[in-house]
Amino acid sequence: MDSKCRDNDISRKLVISKEDMAKSMSGCTDTLFKGWRYDFFGKSIKSFINNDSQFKISITKSSDNMMHLKSEESVL
């Protein structure tokens, strides 16, 4: 979520709170699975939960010893 928000220059807090994210993942609320939030991030999560996609995370170290995290989603 954080990297997708950062890539799209949008605050994660605007999309969903950490508490609502946990509730959405446990099925207690569907905040993430309605409206623009669903279009923005919910589809990816739903696909991942249903085993229709996978996330790849890679960490690289630059010449100045900075660690860089990159995430990718692919549909199976």
Tab-separated table of C-alpha atoms in Angstrom:
chain	number	residue	atom	x	y	z
A	1	MET	CA	0.000	0.000	0.000
A	2	ASP	CA	2.702	2.466	0.980
A	3	SER	CA	4.669	1.994	-2.247
A	4	LYS	CA	1.538	2.253	-4.406
A	5	CYS	CA	0.558	5.464	-2.613
A	6	ARG	CA	4.084	6.837	-2.944
A	7	ASP	CA	4.181	5.952	-6.673
A	8	ASN	CA	0.880	7.786	-7.187
A	9	ASP	CA	1.762	10.712	-4.904
A	10	ILE	CA	-1.188	10.125	-2.579
A	11	SER	CA	-1.229	9.877	1.208
A	12	ARG	CA	-1.835	6.358	2.517
A	13	LYS	CA	-3.941	7.899	5.284
A	14	LEU	CA	-6.304	9.211	2.617
A	15	VAL	CA	-6.782	5.712	1.207
A	16	ILE	CA	-7.246	3.784	4.461
A	17	SER	CA	-6.122	3.830	8.075
A	18	LYS	CA	-3.963	0.997	9.388
A	19	GLU	CA	-6.849	-0.095	11.625
A	20	ASP	CA	-9.314	-0.202	8.712
A	21	MET	CA	-6.739	-2.061	6.617
A	22	ALA	CA	-6.492	-4.758	9.297
A	23	LYS	CA	-10.297	-4.919	9.527
A	24	SER	CA	-10.619	-5.188	5.734
A	25	MET	CA	-8.081	-8.003	5.607
A	26	SER	CA	-9.928	-9.934	8.328
A	27	GLY	CA	-13.302	-9.402	6.658
A	28	CYS	CA	-14.725	-7.177	9.415
A	29	THR	CA	-15.225	-4.173	7.122
A	30	ASP	CA	-15.215	-3.592	3.393
A	31	THR	CA	-13.819	-0.041	3.297
A	32	LEU	CA	-11.039	-1.112	0.949
A	33	PHE	CA	-13.376	-2.983	-1.374
A	34	LYS	CA	-15.734	-0.155	-2.332
A	35	GLY	CA	-15.555	2.795	-4.722
A	36	TRP	CA	-12.286	4.429	-5.706
A	37	ARG	CA	-10.378	2.621	-2.946
A	38	TYR	CA	-11.271	-0.682	-4.617
A	39	ASP	CA	-10.075	0.628	-7.979
A	40	PHE	CA	-6.895	2.026	-6.456
A	41	PHE	CA	-5.806	-0.891	-4.255
A	42	GLY	CA	-8.659	-3.260	-3.385
A	43	LYS	CA	-8.528	-5.124	-6.706
A	44	SER	CA	-4.884	-5.996	-6.131
A	45	ILE	CA	-5.511	-7.225	-2.597
A	46	LYS	CA	-8.580	-9.227	-3.614
A	47	SER	CA	-6.662	-10.825	-6.465
A	48	PHE	CA	-3.783	-11.666	-4.121
A	49	ILE	CA	-6.131	-13.165	-1.510
A	50	ASN	CA	-7.805	-15.280	-4.210
A	51	ASN	CA	-4.389	-16.472	-5.457
A	52	ASP	CA	-4.894	-14.788	-8.842
A	53	SER	CA	-1.751	-12.683	-8.549
A	54	GLN	CA	1.542	-12.502	-6.768
A	55	PHE	CA	3.716	-9.750	-5.390
A	56	LYS	CA	7.451	-9.645	-5.938
A	57	ILE	CA	9.571	-7.589	-3.587
A	58	SER	CA	13.224	-6.888	-4.230
A	59	ILE	CA	15.804	-4.983	-2.245
A	60	THR	CA	18.879	-3.518	-3.868
A	61	LYS	CA	21.813	-1.701	-2.407
A	62	SER	CA	23.124	1.308	-4.303
A	63	SER	CA	26.727	2.438	-4.513
A	64	ASP	CA	26.104	4.899	-1.671
A	65	ASN	CA	24.951	1.990	0.559
A	66	MET	CA	21.284	3.033	0.435
A	67	MET	CA	18.760	0.198	0.416
A	68	HIS	CA	15.992	0.461	-2.190
A	69	LEU	CA	12.781	-1.528	-2.002
A	70	LYS	CA	10.824	-2.277	-5.161
A	71	SER	CA	7.521	-4.124	-5.375
A	72	GLU	CA	5.743	-5.500	-8.421
A	73	GLU	CA	2.418	-7.228	-8.905
A	74	SER	CA	1.842	-9.820	-11.588
A	75	VAL	CA	-1.376	-11.570	-12.557
A	76	LEU	CA	-1.168	-15.333	-12.828
